[in-house]
Tab-separated table of C-alpha atoms and ligand atoms in Angstrom:
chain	number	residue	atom	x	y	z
B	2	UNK	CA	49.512	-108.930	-4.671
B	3	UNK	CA	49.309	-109.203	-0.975
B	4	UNK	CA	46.371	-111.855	0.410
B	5	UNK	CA	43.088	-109.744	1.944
B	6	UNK	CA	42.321	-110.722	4.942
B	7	UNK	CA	38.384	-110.593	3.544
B	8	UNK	CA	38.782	-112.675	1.004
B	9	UNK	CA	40.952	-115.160	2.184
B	10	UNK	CA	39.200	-118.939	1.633
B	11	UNK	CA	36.116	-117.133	1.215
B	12	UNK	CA	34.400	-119.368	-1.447
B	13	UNK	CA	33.826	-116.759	-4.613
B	14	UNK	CA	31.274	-118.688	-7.342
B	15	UNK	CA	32.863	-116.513	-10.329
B	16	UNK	CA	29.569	-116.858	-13.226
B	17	UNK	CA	31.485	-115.593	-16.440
B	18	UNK	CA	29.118	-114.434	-19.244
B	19	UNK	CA	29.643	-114.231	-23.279
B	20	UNK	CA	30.465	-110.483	-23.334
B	21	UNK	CA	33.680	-109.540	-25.095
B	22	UNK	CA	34.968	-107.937	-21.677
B	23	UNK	CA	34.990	-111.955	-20.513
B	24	UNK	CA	38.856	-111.640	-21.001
B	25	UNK	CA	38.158	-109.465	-18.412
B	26	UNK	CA	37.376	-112.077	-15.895
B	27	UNK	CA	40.458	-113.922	-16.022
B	28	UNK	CA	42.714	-111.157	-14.936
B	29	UNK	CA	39.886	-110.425	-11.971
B	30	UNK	CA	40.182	-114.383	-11.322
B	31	UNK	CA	43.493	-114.121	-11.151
B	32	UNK	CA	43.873	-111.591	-8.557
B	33	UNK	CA	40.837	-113.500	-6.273
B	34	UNK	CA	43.440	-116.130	-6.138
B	35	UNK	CA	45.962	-114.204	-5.423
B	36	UNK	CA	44.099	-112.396	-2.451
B	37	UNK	CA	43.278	-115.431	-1.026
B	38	UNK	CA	39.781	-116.076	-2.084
B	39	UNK	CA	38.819	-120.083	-3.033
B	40	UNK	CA	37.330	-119.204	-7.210
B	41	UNK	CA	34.855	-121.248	-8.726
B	42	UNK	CA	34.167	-120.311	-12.097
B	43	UNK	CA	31.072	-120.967	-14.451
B	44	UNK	CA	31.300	-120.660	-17.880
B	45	UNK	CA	28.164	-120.230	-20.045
B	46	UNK	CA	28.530	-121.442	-23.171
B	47	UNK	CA	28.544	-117.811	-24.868
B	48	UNK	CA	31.856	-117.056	-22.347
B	49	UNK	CA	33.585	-120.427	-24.435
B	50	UNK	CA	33.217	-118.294	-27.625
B	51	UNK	CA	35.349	-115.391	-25.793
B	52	UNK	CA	37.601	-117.672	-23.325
B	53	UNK	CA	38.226	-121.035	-22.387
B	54	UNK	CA	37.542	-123.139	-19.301
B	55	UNK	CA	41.572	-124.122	-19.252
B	56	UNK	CA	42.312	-120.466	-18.897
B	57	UNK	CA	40.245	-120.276	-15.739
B	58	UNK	CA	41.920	-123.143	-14.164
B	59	UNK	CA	45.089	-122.281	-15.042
B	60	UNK	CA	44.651	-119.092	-12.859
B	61	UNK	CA	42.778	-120.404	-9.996
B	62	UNK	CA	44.128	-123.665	-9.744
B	63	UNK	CA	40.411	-125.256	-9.790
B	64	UNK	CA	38.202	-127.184	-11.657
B	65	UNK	CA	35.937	-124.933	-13.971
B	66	UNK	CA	32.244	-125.341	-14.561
B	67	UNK	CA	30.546	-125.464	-17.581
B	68	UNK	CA	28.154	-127.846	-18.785
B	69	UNK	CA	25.083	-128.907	-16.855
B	70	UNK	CA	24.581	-132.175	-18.649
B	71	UNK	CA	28.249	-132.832	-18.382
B	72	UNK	CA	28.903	-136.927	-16.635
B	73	UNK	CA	32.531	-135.942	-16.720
B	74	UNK	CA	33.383	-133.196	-13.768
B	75	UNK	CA	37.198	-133.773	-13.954
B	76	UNK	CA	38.063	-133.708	-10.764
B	77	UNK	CA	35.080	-130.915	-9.430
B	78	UNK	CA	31.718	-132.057	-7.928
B	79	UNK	CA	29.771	-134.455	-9.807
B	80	UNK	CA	27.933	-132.516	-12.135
B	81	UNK	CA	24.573	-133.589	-11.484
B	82	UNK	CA	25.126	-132.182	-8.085
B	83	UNK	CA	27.465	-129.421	-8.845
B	84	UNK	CA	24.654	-126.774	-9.084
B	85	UNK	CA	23.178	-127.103	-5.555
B	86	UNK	CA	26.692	-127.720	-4.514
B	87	UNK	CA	28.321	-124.791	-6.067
B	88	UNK	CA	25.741	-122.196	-5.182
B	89	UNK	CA	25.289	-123.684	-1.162
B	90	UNK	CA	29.283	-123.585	0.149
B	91	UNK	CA	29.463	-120.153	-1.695
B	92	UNK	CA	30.025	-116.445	0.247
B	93	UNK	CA	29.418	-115.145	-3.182
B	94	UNK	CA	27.667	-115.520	-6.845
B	95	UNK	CA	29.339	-112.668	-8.610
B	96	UNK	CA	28.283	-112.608	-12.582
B	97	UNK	CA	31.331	-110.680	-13.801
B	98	UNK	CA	30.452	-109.763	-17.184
B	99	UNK	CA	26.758	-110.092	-17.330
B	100	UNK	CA	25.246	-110.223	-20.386
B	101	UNK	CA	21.499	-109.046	-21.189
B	102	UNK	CA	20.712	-112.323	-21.509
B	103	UNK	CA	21.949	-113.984	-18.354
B	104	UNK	CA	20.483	-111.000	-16.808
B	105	UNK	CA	17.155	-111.752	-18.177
B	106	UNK	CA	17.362	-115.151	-16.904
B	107	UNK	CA	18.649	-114.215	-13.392
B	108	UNK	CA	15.829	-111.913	-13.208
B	109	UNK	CA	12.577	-114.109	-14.309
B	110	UNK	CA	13.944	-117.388	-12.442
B	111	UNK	CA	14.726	-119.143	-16.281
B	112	UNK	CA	17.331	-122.086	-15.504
B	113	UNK	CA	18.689	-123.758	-18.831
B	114	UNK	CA	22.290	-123.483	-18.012
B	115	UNK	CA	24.648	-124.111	-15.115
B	116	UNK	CA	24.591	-120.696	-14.167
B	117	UNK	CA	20.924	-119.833	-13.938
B	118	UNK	CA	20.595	-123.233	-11.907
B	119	UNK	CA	23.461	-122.674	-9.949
B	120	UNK	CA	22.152	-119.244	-9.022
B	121	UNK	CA	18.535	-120.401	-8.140
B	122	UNK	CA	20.203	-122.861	-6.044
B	123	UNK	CA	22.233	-120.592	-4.168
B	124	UNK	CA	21.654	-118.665	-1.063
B	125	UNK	CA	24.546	-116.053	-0.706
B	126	UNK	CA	24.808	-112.685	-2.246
B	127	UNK	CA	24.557	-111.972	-6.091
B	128	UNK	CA	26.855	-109.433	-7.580
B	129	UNK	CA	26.441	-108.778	-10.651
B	130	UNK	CA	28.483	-106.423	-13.177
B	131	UNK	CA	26.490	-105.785	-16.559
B	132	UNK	CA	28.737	-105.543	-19.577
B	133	UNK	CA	27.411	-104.563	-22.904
B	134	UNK	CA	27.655	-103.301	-26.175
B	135	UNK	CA	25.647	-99.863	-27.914
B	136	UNK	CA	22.431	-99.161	-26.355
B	137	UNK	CA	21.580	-102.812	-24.577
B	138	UNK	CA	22.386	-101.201	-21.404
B	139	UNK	CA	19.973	-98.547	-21.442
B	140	UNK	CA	17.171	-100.686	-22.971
B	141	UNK	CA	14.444	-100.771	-21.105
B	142	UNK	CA	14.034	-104.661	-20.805
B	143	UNK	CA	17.629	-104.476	-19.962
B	144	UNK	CA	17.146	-101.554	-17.341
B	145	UNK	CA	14.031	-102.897	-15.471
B	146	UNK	CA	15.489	-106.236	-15.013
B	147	UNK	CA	18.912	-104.763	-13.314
B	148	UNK	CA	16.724	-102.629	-11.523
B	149	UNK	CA	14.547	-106.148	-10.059
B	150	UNK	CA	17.441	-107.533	-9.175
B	151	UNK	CA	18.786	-104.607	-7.252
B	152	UNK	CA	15.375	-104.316	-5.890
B	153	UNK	CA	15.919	-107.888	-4.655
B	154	UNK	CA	19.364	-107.272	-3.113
B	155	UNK	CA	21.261	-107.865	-6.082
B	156	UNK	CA	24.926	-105.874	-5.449
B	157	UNK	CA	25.317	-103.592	-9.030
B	158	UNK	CA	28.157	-103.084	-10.138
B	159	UNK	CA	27.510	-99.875	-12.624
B	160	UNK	CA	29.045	-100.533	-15.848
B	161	UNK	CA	31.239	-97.249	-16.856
B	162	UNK	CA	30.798	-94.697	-20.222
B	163	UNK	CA	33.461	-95.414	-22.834
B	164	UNK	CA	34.343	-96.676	-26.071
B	165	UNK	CA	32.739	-100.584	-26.791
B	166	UNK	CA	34.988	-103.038	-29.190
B	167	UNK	CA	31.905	-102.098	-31.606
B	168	UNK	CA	33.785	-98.816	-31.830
B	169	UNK	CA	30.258	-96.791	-30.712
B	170	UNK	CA	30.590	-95.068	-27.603
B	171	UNK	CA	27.759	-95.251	-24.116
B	172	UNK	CA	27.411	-96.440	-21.078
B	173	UNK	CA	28.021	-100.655	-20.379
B	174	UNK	CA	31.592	-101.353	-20.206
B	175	UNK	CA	33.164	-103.025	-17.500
B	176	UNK	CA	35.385	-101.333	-14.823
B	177	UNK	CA	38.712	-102.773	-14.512
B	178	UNK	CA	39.979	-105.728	-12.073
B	179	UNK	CA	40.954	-103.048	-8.972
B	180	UNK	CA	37.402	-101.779	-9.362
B	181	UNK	CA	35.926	-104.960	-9.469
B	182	UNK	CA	37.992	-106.025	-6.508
B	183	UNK	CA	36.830	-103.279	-4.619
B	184	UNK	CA	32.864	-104.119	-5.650
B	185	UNK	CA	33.775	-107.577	-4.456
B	186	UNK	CA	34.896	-106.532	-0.552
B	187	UNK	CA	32.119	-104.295	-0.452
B	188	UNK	CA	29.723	-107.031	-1.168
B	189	UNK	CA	31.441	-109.308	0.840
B	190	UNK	CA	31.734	-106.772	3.707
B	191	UNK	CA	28.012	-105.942	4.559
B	192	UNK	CA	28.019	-108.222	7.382
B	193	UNK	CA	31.259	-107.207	9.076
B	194	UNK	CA	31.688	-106.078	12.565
B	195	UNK	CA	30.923	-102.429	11.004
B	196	UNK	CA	27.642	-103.309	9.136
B	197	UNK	CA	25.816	-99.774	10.063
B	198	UNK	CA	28.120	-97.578	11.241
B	199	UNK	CA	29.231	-94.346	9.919
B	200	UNK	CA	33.205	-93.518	10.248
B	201	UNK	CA	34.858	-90.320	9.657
B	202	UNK	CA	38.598	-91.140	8.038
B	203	UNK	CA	41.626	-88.321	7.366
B	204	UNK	CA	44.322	-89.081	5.642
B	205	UNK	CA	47.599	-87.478	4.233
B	206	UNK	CA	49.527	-84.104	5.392
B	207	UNK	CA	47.613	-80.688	5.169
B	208	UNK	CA	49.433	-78.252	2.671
B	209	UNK	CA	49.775	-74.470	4.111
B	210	UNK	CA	49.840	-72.264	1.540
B	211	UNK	CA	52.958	-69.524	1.694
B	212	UNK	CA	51.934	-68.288	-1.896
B	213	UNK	CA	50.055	-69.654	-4.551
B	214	UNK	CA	52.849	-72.209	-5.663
B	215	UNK	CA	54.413	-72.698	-2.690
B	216	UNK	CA	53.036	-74.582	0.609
B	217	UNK	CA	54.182	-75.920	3.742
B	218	UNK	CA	53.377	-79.712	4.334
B	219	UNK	CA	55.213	-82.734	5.750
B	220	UNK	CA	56.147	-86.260	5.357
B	221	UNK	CA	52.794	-88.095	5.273
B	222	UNK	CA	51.257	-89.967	1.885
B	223	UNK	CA	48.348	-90.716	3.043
B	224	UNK	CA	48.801	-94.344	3.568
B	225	UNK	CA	47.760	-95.269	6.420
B	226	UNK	CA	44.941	-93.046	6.130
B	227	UNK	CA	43.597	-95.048	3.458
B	228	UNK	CA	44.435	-98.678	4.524
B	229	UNK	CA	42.283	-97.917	7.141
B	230	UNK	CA	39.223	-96.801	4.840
B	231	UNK	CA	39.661	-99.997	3.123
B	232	UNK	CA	39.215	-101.494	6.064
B	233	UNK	CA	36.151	-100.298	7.575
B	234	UNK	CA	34.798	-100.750	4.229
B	235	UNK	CA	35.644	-104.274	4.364
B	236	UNK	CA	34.437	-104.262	7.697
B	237	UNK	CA	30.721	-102.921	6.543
B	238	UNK	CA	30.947	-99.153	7.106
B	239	UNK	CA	29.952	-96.259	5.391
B	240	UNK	CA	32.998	-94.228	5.354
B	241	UNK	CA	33.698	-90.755	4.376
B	242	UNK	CA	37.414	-90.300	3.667
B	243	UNK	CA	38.770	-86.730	4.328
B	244	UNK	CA	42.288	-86.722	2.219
B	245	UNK	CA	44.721	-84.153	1.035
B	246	UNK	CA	45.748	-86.402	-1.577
B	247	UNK	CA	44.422	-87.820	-4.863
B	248	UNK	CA	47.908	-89.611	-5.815
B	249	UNK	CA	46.462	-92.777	-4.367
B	250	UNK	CA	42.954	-94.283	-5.970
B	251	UNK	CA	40.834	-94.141	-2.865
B	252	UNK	CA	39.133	-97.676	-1.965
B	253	UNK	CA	35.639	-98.012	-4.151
B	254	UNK	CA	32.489	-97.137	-1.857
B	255	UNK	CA	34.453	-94.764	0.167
B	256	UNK	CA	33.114	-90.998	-0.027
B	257	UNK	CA	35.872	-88.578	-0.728
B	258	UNK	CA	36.221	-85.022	0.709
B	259	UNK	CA	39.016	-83.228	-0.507
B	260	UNK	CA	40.718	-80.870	1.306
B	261	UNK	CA	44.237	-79.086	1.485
B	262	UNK	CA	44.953	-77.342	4.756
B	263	UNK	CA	44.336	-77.220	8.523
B	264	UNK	CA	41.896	-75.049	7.999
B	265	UNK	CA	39.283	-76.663	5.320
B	266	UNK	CA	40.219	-79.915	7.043
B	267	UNK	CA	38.822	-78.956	10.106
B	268	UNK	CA	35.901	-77.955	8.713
B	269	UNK	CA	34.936	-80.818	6.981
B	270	UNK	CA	35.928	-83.212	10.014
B	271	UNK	CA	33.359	-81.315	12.138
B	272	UNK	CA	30.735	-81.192	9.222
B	273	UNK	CA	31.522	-85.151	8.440
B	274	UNK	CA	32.010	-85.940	12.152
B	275	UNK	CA	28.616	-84.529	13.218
B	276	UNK	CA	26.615	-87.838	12.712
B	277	UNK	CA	29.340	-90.256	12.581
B	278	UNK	CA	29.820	-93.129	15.153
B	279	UNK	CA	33.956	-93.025	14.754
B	280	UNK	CA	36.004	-90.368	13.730
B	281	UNK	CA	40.095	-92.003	13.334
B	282	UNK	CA	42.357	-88.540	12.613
B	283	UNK	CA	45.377	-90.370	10.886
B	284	UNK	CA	45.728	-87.103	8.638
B	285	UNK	CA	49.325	-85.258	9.773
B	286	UNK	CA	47.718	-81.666	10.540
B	287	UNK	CA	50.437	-79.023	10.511
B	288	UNK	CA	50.666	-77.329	13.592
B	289	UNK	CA	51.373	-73.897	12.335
B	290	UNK	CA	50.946	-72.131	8.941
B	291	UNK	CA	52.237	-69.014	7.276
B	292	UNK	CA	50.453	-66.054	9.144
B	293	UNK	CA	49.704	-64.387	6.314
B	294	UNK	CA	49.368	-66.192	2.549
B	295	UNK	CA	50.991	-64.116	-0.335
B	296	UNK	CA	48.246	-63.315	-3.012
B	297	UNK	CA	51.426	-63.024	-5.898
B	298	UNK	CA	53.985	-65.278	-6.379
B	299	UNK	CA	56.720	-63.971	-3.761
B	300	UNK	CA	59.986	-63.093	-6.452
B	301	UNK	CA	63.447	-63.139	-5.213
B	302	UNK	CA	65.133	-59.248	-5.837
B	303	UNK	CA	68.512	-58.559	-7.668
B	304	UNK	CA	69.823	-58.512	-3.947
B	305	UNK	CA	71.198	-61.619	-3.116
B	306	UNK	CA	70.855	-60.931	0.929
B	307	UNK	CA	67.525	-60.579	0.861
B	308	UNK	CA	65.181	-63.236	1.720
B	309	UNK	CA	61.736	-63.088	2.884
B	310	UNK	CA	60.949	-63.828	6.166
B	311	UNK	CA	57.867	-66.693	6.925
B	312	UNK	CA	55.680	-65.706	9.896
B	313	UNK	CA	54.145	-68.513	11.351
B	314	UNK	CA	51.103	-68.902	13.287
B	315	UNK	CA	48.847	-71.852	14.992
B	316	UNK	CA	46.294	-73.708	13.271
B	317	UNK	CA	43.311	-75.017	15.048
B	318	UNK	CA	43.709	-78.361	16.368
B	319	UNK	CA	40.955	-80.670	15.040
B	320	UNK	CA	40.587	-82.956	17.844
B	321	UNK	CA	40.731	-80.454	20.604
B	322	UNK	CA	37.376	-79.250	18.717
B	323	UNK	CA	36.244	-82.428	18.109
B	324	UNK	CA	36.334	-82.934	22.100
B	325	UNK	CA	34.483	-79.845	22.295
B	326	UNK	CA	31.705	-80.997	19.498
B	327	UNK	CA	31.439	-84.340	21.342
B	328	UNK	CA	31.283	-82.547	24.791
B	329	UNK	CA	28.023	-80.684	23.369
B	330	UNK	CA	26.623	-83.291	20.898
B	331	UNK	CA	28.191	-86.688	21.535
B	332	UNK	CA	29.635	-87.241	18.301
B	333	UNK	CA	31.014	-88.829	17.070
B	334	UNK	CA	30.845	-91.131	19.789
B	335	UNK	CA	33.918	-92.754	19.272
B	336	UNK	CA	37.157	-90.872	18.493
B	337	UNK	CA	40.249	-92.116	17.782
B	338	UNK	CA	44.069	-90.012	17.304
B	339	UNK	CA	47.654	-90.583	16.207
B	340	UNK	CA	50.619	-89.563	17.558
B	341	UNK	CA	53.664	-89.494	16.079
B	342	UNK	CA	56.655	-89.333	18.839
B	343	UNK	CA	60.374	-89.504	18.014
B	344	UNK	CA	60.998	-89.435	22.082
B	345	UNK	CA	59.349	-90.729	25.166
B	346	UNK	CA	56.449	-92.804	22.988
B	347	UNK	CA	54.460	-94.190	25.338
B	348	UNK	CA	54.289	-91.282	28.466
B	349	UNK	CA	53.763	-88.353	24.949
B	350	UNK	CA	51.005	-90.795	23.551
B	351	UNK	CA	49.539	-91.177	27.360
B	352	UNK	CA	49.242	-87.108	27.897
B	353	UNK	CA	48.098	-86.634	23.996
B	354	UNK	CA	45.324	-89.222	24.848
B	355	UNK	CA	44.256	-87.361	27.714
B	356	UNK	CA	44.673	-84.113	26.685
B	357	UNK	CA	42.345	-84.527	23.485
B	358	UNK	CA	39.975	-86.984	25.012
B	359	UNK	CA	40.161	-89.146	22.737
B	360	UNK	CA	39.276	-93.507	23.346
B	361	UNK	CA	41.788	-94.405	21.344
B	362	UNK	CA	45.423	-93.180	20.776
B	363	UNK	CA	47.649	-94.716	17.855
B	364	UNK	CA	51.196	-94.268	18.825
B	365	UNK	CA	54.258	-94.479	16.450
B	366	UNK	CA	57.940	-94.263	17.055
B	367	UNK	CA	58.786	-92.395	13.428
B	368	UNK	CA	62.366	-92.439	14.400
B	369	UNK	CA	62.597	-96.353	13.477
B	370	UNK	CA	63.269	-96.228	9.202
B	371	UNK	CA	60.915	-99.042	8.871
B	372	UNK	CA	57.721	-97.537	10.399
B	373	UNK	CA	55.343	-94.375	9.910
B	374	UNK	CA	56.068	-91.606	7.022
B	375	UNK	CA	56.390	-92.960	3.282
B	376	UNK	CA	56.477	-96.035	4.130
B	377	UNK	CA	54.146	-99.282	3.630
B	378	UNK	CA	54.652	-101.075	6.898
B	379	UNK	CA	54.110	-99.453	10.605
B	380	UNK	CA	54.246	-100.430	14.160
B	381	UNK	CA	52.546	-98.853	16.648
B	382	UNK	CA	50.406	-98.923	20.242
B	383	UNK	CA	46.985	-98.656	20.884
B	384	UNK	CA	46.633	-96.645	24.039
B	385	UNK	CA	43.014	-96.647	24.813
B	386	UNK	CA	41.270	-95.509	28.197
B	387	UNK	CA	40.616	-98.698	29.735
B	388	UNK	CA	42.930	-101.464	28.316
B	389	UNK	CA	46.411	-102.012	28.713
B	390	UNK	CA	48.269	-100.490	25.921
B	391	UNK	CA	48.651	-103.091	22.917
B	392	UNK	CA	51.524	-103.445	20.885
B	393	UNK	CA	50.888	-104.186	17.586
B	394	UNK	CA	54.435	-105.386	16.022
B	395	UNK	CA	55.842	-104.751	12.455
B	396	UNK	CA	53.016	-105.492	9.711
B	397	UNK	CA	51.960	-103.707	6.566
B	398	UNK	CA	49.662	-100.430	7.036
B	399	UNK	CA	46.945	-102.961	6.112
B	400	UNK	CA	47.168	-105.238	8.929
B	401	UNK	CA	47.898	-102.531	11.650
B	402	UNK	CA	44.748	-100.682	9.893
B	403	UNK	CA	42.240	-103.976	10.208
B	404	UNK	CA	43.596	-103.980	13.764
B	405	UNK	CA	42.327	-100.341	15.064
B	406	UNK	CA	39.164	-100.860	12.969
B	407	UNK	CA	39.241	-104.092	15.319
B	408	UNK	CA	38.907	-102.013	17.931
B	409	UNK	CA	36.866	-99.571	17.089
B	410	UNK	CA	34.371	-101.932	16.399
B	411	UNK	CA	34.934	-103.507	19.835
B	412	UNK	CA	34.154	-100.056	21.103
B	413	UNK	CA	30.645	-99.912	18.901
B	414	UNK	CA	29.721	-102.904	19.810
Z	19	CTP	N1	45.913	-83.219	15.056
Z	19	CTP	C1	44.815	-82.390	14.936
Z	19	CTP	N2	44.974	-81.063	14.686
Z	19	CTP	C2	46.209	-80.522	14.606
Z	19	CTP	C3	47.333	-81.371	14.743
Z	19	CTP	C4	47.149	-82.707	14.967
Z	19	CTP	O1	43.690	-82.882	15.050
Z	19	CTP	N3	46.334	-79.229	14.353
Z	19	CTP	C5	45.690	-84.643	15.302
Z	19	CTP	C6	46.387	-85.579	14.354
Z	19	CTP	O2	45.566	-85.931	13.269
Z	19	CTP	C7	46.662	-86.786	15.224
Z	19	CTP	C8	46.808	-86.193	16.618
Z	19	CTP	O3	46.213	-84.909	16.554
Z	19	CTP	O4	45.585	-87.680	15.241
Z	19	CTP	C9	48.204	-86.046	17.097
Z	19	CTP	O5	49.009	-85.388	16.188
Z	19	CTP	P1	50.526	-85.030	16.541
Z	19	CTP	O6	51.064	-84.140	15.519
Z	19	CTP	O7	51.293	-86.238	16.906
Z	19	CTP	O8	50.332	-84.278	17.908
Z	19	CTP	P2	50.120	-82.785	18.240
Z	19	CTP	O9	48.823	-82.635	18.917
Z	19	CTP	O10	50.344	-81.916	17.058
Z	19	CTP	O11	51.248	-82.582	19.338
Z	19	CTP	P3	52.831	-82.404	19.135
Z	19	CTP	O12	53.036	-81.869	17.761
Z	19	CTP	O13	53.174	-81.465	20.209
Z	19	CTP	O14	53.407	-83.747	19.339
């Protein structure tokens, strides 16, 4: 696991609950680590039933919290202290599982344990992530109090339908560590650069249909596309991520429109684009398509010689409507394009930045076998209207992504 930039040394207070799905929180504390992020975990005494405080250490390298009355912190904050100390340094609380009865005491302000203190003590953001068994969940005691907390800013983290360890079946289990991960930057993101601010993302190569089982497309997964949802998430957007392709899980609070050609891409870009502040194109658009789309499956004849013939014609380019859309409505106000030059990089990226009046112009040189199509790292230039171009060397589709969102923010500001 590669470190976030987000979460690295941001100061994570990790409240663990006795839910069964507690084992749950040791794979999520894990990958915290891993990212980057400093994990502090509390253990209530009903999470010892389920897993132990030497577990959490062992994965985050930290002292682990459990008793309140404890005169022996072993190496954390004196305990009599570690409550206000815990819950001030912290970027987050996030309860991951919460149990009806911590959530109970989180709601009415009850402090009998190190987490209830802790989290009356604290200032930061609360996530929590109710996990529970049969009908708990959709008890009302249960219900109103998640619905206080998210009244009172609480982040919720909806627990998903499936089967419980009980064997019945309803609504209260716990999403997996990537979703959790992804509640986590969200929470974690609300203040970033982006906080209010709508962006339009595409992603992945547009299929062009020649029958109905064949298509047309080209070289792009998507990638980069969705690195740089991620990151505008992380940065505090709302995004709305226009894709081709489902292969990849897209990044948890994005909004996914999926389309498959030129055509319904377009469409939704100028629908989605309408009241956005940034619109980034990093989909691959194909230029042409097949002028005319077989209803039938085309067969091959007895005739060896004979092969159909593929008409092509142009598709619409997005961004030369998008100019036109801006031109009449001003959005979105900022747009940004790729290009993707195996010649003459910078003076092709220069005229394509022009030409589709665009602020910003993402260059890459796809002849180099480490950079652009199916590949996880890039490097590229940011050509932009006023600034000099900048050259952002070799780094993973992440880091060249939290760069343009960089600057697209710069540009919002
Ligand atoms: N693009 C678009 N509509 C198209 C083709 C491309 O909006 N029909 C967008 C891409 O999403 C990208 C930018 O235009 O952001 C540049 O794409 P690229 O293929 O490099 O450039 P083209 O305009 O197609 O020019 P050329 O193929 O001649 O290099």
């Amino acid at each position: 696991m590669e470190p976030i930039t987000l979460l690295t040394n941001k100061r994570i207070l990790l409240g663990v609950t006795g839910s069964i799905a507690a084992y749950k929180a040791v794979d999520l504390a894990s990958k915290l680590t891993q990212a980057g992020a400093l994990v502090d975990v509390i253990l209530t005494e009903s999470a010892e039933r389920f897993v132990t405080a030497l577990t959490f250490q062992a994965v985050t390298g930290r002292p682990v919290y459990t008793d309140l009355w404890a005169t022996d912190s072993s190496g954390g904050l004196p305990t009599h202290i570690a409550h206000v100390g815990l819950g001030e340094g912290a970027d987050l609380l996030a309860v991951i599982p919460a149990t009806a009865n911590t959530l109970a005491k989180l709601t009415h302000g009850l402090a009998d344990d190190l987490l209830s203190v802790t989290a009356l003590a604290a200032r930061c953001p609360l996530l929590i992530a109710p996990a529970m068994d049969g009908g708990m969940y959709q008890h009302p005691a249960t219900y109103y109090n998640v619905q206080l907390l998210a009244a009172r800013g609480a982040y919720l983290v909806e627990p998903e339908e499936g089967r419980f360890a009980s064997g019945l079946v309803g609504k209260g289990r716990l999403p997996e560590t990537p979703a959790l991960m992804g509640h986590i930057r969200r929470a974690l993101g609300k203040t970033g650069a982006l906080a209010g601010q709508r962006l339009v993302i595409t992603a992945g190569g547009t299929r062009e249909a020649i029958d109905p089982v064949r298509f047309i497309t080209n070289r792009s997964s998507g990638r980069q596309g969705f690195a740089l949802a991620q990151a505008a998430l992380d940065a505090g957007a709302t995004v709305t991520l226009i894709t081709t392709t489902k292969d990849v899980p897209a990044p948890i609070g994005a909004e996914v429109v999926l389309v498959s050609n030129a055509e319904s891409m377009l469409k939704a870009v100028l629908k989605e684009s309408a009241q956005a502040d940034a619109l980034i194109m990093a989909a691959a658009v194909a230029d042409f398509r097949p002028a005319v789309t077989a209803a039938q499956k085309i067969k091959k004849t007895d005739d060896p010689s004979e092969v159909p013939t593929i008409q092509l014609t142009r598709t619409a380019d997005i961004l030369m409507e998008v100019k036109v859309q801006r031109a009449q409505t001003g959005f979105p106000k900022v747009a940004v394009g790729f290009a993707a030059e195996s010649e003459h990089l910078l003076t092709n990226a220069r005229a394509k930045l022009e030409r589709k009046g665009l602020d910003l112009l993402v260059a890459n040189d796809i002849s180099a076998p480490d950079a652009g199509f199916e590949v996880d790292t890039n490097r590229v230039v940011i050509l932009s209207q006023q600034a000099e171009p900048e050259a952002v060397a070799l780094a993973s589709k992440t880091l060249i992504a939290e760069r343009i969102v960089a600057r697209v923010a710069a540009l919002l500001a």
